[in-house]
Short mmCIF file of C-alpha atoms in Angstrom, two decimals:
data_model
loop_
_atom_site.label_atom_id
_atom_site.label_comp_id
_atom_site.label_asym_id
_atom_site.label_seq_id
_atom_site.Cartn_x
_atom_site.Cartn_y
_atom_site.Cartn_z
CA UNK A 26 6.52 16.75 -3.06
CA UNK A 27 5.74 13.24 -3.26
CA UNK A 28 2.67 11.86 -3.28
CA UNK A 29 3.52 8.05 -3.76
CA UNK A 30 1.83 6.65 -1.01
CA UNK A 31 -1.20 6.70 -2.75
CA UNK A 32 0.35 3.13 -4.34
CA UNK A 33 0.79 1.90 -0.79
CA UNK A 34 -2.94 0.85 -0.56
CA UNK A 35 -4.46 1.71 -3.91
CA UNK A 36 -4.17 0.11 -7.83
CA UNK A 37 -4.30 2.51 -10.72
CA UNK A 38 -7.11 2.82 -13.07
CA UNK A 39 -4.99 3.52 -16.06
CA UNK A 40 -8.09 3.70 -18.30
CA UNK A 41 -9.42 6.76 -16.50
CA UNK A 42 -6.17 8.80 -16.13
CA UNK A 43 -7.14 10.37 -19.80
CA UNK A 44 -11.05 11.12 -18.72
CA UNK A 45 -8.91 12.70 -15.14
CA UNK A 46 -7.34 15.37 -17.17
CA UNK A 47 -3.45 13.59 -17.44
CA UNK A 48 -1.95 13.25 -20.81
CA UNK A 49 0.92 10.96 -21.63
CA UNK A 50 3.51 10.19 -24.19
CA UNK A 51 4.20 6.70 -23.76
CA UNK A 52 1.37 5.20 -21.45
CA UNK A 53 3.72 4.67 -18.52
CA UNK A 54 4.27 8.67 -17.96
CA UNK A 55 1.66 10.77 -17.52
CA UNK A 56 1.20 14.16 -16.90
CA UNK A 57 -1.18 17.25 -15.73
CA UNK A 58 -1.01 20.50 -15.22
CA UNK A 59 -3.39 22.28 -12.55
CA UNK A 60 -4.10 25.71 -11.51
CA UNK A 61 -3.43 26.83 -7.51
CA UNK A 62 -4.05 29.95 -5.57
CA UNK A 63 -6.74 31.54 -7.93
CA UNK A 64 -3.85 31.05 -10.79
CA UNK A 65 -0.97 32.45 -9.21
CA UNK A 66 1.13 28.69 -9.12
CA UNK A 67 0.66 26.18 -11.89
CA UNK A 68 0.87 22.47 -9.88
CA UNK A 69 2.89 20.03 -12.97
CA UNK A 70 1.65 16.64 -11.50
CA UNK A 71 3.63 13.54 -12.49
CA UNK A 72 2.85 9.93 -12.60
CA UNK A 73 4.26 7.37 -13.50
CA UNK A 74 2.98 3.74 -13.31
CA UNK A 75 6.61 1.47 -13.54
CA UNK A 76 7.97 3.53 -11.60
CA UNK A 77 4.43 3.91 -9.13
CA UNK A 78 5.31 7.56 -8.13
CA UNK A 79 2.59 10.48 -7.87
CA UNK A 80 5.04 13.59 -7.15
CA UNK A 81 3.93 17.26 -7.50
CA UNK A 82 6.32 20.92 -8.72
CA UNK A 83 4.67 24.24 -7.77
CA UNK A 84 5.58 27.12 -10.40
CA UNK A 85 5.13 30.50 -10.37
CA UNK A 86 3.28 31.18 -12.80
CA UNK A 87 4.10 34.53 -13.47
CA UNK A 88 7.94 33.89 -13.62
CA UNK A 89 7.91 29.92 -14.33
CA UNK A 90 9.85 29.05 -11.68
CA UNK A 91 9.85 26.84 -9.34
CA UNK A 92 8.24 27.47 -6.27
CA UNK A 93 10.96 25.51 -3.38
CA UNK A 94 9.26 26.38 -0.26
CA UNK A 95 6.74 23.40 -1.68
CA UNK A 96 8.66 20.63 -1.35
CA UNK A 97 10.82 21.66 1.78
CA UNK A 98 8.97 19.11 4.78
CA UNK A 99 10.85 21.47 6.93
CA UNK A 100 9.24 25.12 5.40
CA UNK A 101 5.98 25.86 7.37
CA UNK A 102 3.77 29.04 7.38
CA UNK A 103 -0.19 30.21 6.44
CA UNK A 104 0.66 30.52 3.06
CA UNK A 105 2.57 27.22 2.06
CA UNK A 106 0.04 25.23 4.15
CA UNK A 107 -2.50 26.64 2.58
CA UNK A 108 -0.65 25.64 -1.03
CA UNK A 109 0.07 22.19 0.18
CA UNK A 110 -3.82 21.89 0.99
CA UNK A 111 -5.25 22.98 -2.18
CA UNK A 112 -2.80 20.44 -3.50
CA UNK A 113 -4.26 17.79 -1.25
CA UNK A 114 -7.36 18.29 -2.33
CA UNK A 115 -6.55 17.57 -6.12
CA UNK A 116 -4.65 14.16 -4.93
CA UNK A 117 -7.45 13.08 -3.00
CA UNK A 118 -10.15 13.50 -5.98
CA UNK A 119 -7.07 11.99 -8.69
CA UNK A 120 -6.93 8.70 -6.17
CA UNK A 121 -10.69 8.93 -6.35
CA UNK A 122 -11.11 8.86 -9.88
CA UNK A 123 -8.40 6.73 -10.66
CA UNK A 124 -6.84 4.94 -8.11
CA UNK A 125 -9.20 1.77 -6.71
CA UNK A 126 -8.59 0.84 -3.31
CA UNK A 127 -11.17 -2.03 -1.80
CA UNK A 128 -9.45 -3.41 1.36
CA UNK A 129 -8.64 -7.25 0.42
CA UNK A 130 -9.15 -8.33 4.19
CA UNK A 131 -12.76 -9.54 4.04
CA UNK A 132 -12.40 -11.76 1.02
CA UNK A 133 -9.14 -12.64 1.67
CA UNK A 134 -10.77 -14.17 5.18
CA UNK A 135 -13.78 -15.43 3.28
CA UNK A 136 -11.13 -17.39 0.64
CA UNK A 137 -9.02 -18.65 3.89
CA UNK A 138 -12.14 -19.93 5.03
CA UNK A 139 -13.24 -21.53 2.06
CA UNK A 140 -10.67 -22.96 0.46
CA UNK A 141 -8.96 -24.09 3.27
CA UNK A 142 -12.42 -25.56 5.36
CA UNK A 143 -10.84 -23.39 8.73
CA UNK A 144 -12.08 -20.74 10.96
CA UNK A 145 -10.65 -18.04 12.40
CA UNK A 146 -9.01 -17.73 15.61
CA UNK A 147 -8.48 -14.25 18.29
CA UNK A 148 -6.03 -15.18 20.54
CA UNK A 149 -5.73 -11.68 21.40
CA UNK A 150 -8.42 -10.15 23.73
CA UNK A 151 -6.71 -6.34 23.27
CA UNK A 152 -6.90 -7.06 19.67
CA UNK A 153 -9.57 -8.74 19.46
CA UNK A 154 -10.02 -8.28 15.69
CA UNK A 155 -6.82 -9.89 14.86
CA UNK A 156 -6.93 -13.71 14.25
CA UNK A 157 -4.87 -16.41 12.73
CA UNK A 158 -5.59 -19.82 10.68
CA UNK A 159 -4.27 -22.73 11.78
CA UNK A 160 -3.01 -25.78 10.06
CA UNK A 161 -4.91 -29.55 11.58
CA UNK A 162 -1.04 -29.80 13.06
CA UNK A 163 -2.63 -26.21 15.88
CA UNK A 164 0.56 -24.12 13.95
CA UNK A 165 -0.70 -20.99 12.31
CA UNK A 166 -0.17 -20.35 9.05
CA UNK A 167 -1.50 -16.79 8.85
CA UNK A 168 -1.82 -14.08 10.92
CA UNK A 169 -3.75 -11.37 9.75
CA UNK A 170 -3.52 -7.91 12.15
CA UNK A 171 -3.16 -4.18 11.28
CA UNK A 172 -0.05 -1.94 11.68
CA UNK A 173 1.48 1.10 11.07
CA UNK A 174 3.90 2.05 7.41
CA UNK A 175 6.27 3.02 9.26
CA UNK A 176 6.77 -0.44 10.81
CA UNK A 177 7.25 -2.10 7.42
CA UNK A 178 10.27 1.00 7.25
CA UNK A 179 8.04 3.05 4.85
CA UNK A 180 7.08 6.92 5.89
CA UNK A 181 3.75 7.47 7.79
CA UNK A 182 1.83 6.52 10.89
CA UNK A 183 -1.27 5.06 8.96
CA UNK A 184 -2.11 2.13 9.97
CA UNK A 185 -2.99 -1.21 7.57
CA UNK A 186 -3.93 -4.36 7.51
CA UNK A 187 -1.19 -7.15 6.58
CA UNK A 188 -1.24 -11.02 6.99
CA UNK A 189 2.16 -12.65 8.35
CA UNK A 190 2.85 -16.00 5.97
CA UNK A 191 5.61 -18.27 6.11
CA UNK A 192 7.49 -18.73 2.36
CA UNK A 193 10.42 -20.73 1.64
CA UNK A 194 14.20 -19.56 2.80
CA UNK A 195 15.32 -19.58 -1.08
CA UNK A 196 12.39 -17.89 -2.17
CA UNK A 197 12.17 -14.39 0.39
CA UNK A 198 14.66 -12.68 -1.36
CA UNK A 199 13.22 -12.69 -4.89
CA UNK A 200 9.58 -12.60 -3.58
CA UNK A 201 10.23 -8.76 -1.13
CA UNK A 202 9.42 -5.48 -3.38
CA UNK A 203 8.86 -3.72 -0.52
CA UNK A 204 5.24 -2.63 -1.88
CA UNK A 205 3.10 -5.16 -1.20
CA UNK A 206 5.30 -7.81 0.29
CA UNK A 207 8.09 -6.71 2.82
CA UNK A 208 10.43 -8.47 5.84
CA UNK A 209 8.28 -9.82 8.14
CA UNK A 210 7.22 -7.67 10.90
CA UNK A 211 7.55 -8.76 14.72
CA UNK A 212 8.72 -12.40 12.95
CA UNK A 213 11.72 -14.79 11.71
CA UNK A 214 12.84 -13.09 8.86
CA UNK A 215 14.28 -15.61 6.96
CA UNK A 216 10.94 -17.91 7.18
CA UNK A 217 7.89 -14.91 7.43
CA UNK A 218 6.82 -12.25 5.39
CA UNK A 219 4.42 -9.82 5.30
CA UNK A 220 2.00 -9.34 2.83
CA UNK A 221 -0.33 -5.84 2.42
CA UNK A 222 -3.97 -6.73 2.55
CA UNK A 223 -4.94 -4.18 0.23
CA UNK A 224 -6.12 -3.45 -3.51
CA UNK A 225 -1.93 -2.62 -4.62
CA UNK A 226 -1.36 -6.57 -3.78
CA UNK A 227 -2.12 -9.26 -6.43
CA UNK A 228 -5.29 -11.19 -4.82
CA UNK A 229 -4.17 -14.87 -7.13
CA UNK A 230 -0.54 -14.13 -5.62
CA UNK A 231 -1.76 -14.06 -1.79
CA UNK A 232 -3.57 -16.80 -2.58
CA UNK A 233 -0.68 -18.89 -4.18
CA UNK A 234 2.22 -17.34 -1.40
CA UNK A 235 -1.34 -18.59 1.29
CA UNK A 236 -1.51 -22.25 -0.60
CA UNK A 237 2.44 -22.25 -0.09
CA UNK A 238 2.24 -21.37 3.86
CA UNK A 239 0.07 -23.67 4.65
CA UNK A 240 2.29 -26.64 2.83
CA UNK A 241 5.33 -25.50 5.06
CA UNK A 242 3.40 -25.18 8.28
CA UNK A 243 1.58 -28.36 7.88
CA UNK A 244 4.77 -31.17 7.28
#
């Protein structure tokens, strides 16, 4: 089963993996084995830093055979549910020990206010936390809002803070990595991008993109 969603909102702390119980031979791919259901199953946890994936497979401890029902989203039942709940607790523990999940939104807003000397504008009464930052020409160069991951083409209905900003049209295809930078949500994708405001996003790159957005909008 795939738990790579962790990489959407968090940044891995590589130096914590060994202490958490992971083993590696190349410094990129890591494995961990955990007992599940009182030792009836072995959970093999596979983590790849370069691919940003985290997957778990269950094997019957007595036969060594893979327990296929665990990997099937359509598979239901009390027993499978209990196994998934136990594995989820293991994943949550790995997330707490090995990932940094700080939200960038507040730090990002402080940076914009300081760097550009502008205050946020809150134009929508039904979403009072959403804000825009405007250039001297009154056009906005950054829109901060919260959307669902699925609105970016990812799985899951969890909400995440993002910023929409303008980018050089020729650079957009190379900027889009669908990990922290995406085609603009609800805006012209030829000229705008959406960037996650999570620990998975490089803050310096975020600031650099914002400076370019300001330059483009303030022409």
